[in-house]
Rosetta silent file (secondary structure, phi, psi, omega in degrees, C-alpha in Angstrom):
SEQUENCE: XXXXXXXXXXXXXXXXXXXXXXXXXXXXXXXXXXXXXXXXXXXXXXXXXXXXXXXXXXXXXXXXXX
SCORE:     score description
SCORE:     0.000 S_00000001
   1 L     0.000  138.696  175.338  -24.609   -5.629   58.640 S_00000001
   2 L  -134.509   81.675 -163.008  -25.001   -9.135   57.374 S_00000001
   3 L   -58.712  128.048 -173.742  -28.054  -11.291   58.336 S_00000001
   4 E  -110.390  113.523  167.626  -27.181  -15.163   58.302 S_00000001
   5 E  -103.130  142.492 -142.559  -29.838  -17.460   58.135 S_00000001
   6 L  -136.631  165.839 -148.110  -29.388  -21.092   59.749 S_00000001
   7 L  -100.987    0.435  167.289  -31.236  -24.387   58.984 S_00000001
   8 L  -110.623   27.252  173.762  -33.427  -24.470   61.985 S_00000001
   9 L   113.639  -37.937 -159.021  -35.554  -21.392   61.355 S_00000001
  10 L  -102.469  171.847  172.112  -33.280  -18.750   62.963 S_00000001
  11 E  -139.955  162.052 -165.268  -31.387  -15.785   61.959 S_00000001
  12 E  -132.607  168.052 -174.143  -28.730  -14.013   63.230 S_00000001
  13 E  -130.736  105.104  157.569  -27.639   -9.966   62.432 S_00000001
  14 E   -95.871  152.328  157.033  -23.789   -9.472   62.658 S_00000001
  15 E   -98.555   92.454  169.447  -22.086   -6.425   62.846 S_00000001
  16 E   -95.475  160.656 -175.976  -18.846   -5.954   61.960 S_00000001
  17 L  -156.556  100.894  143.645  -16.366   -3.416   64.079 S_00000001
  18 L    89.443   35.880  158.306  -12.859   -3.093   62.951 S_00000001
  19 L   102.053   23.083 -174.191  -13.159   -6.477   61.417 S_00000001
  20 L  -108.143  128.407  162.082  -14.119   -8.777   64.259 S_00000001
  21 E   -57.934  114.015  165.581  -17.714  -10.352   63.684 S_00000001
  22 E  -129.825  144.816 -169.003  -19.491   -9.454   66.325 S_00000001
  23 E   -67.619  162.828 -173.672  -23.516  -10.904   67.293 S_00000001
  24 E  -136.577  -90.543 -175.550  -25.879   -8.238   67.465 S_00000001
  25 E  -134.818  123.117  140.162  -29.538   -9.597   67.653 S_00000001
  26 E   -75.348  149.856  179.890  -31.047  -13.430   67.276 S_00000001
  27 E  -115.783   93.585  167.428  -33.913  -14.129   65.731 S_00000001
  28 E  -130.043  139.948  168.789  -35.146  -17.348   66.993 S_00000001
  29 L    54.609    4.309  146.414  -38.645  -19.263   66.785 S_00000001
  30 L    91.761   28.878  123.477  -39.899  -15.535   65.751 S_00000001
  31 E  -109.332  171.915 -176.142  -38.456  -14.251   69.208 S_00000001
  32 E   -90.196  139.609 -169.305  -35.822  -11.608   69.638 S_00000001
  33 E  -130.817  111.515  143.903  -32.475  -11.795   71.890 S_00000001
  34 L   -44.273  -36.451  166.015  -30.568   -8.466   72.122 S_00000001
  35 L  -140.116  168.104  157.885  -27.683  -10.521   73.229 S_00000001
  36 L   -91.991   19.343 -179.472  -27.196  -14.111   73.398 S_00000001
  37 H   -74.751  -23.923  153.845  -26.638  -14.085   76.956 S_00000001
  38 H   -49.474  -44.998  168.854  -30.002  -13.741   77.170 S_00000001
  39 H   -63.898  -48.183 -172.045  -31.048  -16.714   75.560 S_00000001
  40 H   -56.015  -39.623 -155.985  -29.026  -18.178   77.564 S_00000001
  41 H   -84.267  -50.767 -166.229  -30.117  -16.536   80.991 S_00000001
  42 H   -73.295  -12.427  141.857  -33.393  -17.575   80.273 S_00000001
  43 L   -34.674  117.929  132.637  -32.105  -21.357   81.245 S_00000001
  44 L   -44.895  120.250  171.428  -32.718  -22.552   84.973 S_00000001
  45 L   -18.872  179.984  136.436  -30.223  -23.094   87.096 S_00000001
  46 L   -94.840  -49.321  173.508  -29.578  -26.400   87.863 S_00000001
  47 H   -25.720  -55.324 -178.396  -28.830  -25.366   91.579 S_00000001
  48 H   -34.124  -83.163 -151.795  -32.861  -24.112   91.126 S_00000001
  49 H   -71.583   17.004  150.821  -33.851  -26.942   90.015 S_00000001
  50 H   -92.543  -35.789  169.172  -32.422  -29.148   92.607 S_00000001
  51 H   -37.046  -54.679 -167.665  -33.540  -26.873   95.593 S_00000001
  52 H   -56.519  -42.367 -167.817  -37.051  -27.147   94.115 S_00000001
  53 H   -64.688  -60.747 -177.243  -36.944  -30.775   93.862 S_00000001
  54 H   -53.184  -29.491  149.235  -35.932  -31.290   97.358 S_00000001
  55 H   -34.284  -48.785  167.208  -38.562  -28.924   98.471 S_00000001
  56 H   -59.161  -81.895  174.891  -40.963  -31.237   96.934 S_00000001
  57 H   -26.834  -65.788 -156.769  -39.647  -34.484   98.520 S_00000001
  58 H   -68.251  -58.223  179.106  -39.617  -32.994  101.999 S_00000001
  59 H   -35.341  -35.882 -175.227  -43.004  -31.895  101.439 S_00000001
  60 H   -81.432  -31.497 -169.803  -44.287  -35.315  100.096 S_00000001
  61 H   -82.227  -36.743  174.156  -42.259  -36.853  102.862 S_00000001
  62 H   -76.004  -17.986 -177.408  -44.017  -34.676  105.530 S_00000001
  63 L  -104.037   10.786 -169.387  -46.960  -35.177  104.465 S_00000001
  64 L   -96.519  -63.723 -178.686  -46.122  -39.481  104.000 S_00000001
  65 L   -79.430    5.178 -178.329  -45.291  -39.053  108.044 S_00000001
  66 L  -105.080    0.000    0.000  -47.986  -36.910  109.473 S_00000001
């Protein structure tokens, strides 16, 4: 195992397995990510966050015409 530390605060844990660097767990902002797919996952959609918006508008708009 070889822990890497990076210039904004985080660290990373590698693994190697039959000589391929592979990530194991980040350490960012003093939480943990078991993969970084996680990190990632924890992103909104955009798709979300257009539904939501238009949700809003028709609401503001229904309530602009009632």
């Amino acid at each position: 195992q070889q822990v890497e530390a990076l210039s904004n605060g985080a660290a990373i844990t590698q693994n190697t397995l039959g000589g391929e660097w592979t990530m194991d767990i980040a350490y960012v902002d003093g939480m943990t990510y078991d993969e970084v797919g996680d990190a990632i996952a924890a992103l909104p959609e955009p798709t979300a966050l257009a539904l939501l918006a238009l949700g809003v508008a028709g609401v503001a708009l229904r309530r602009r015409v009632a």
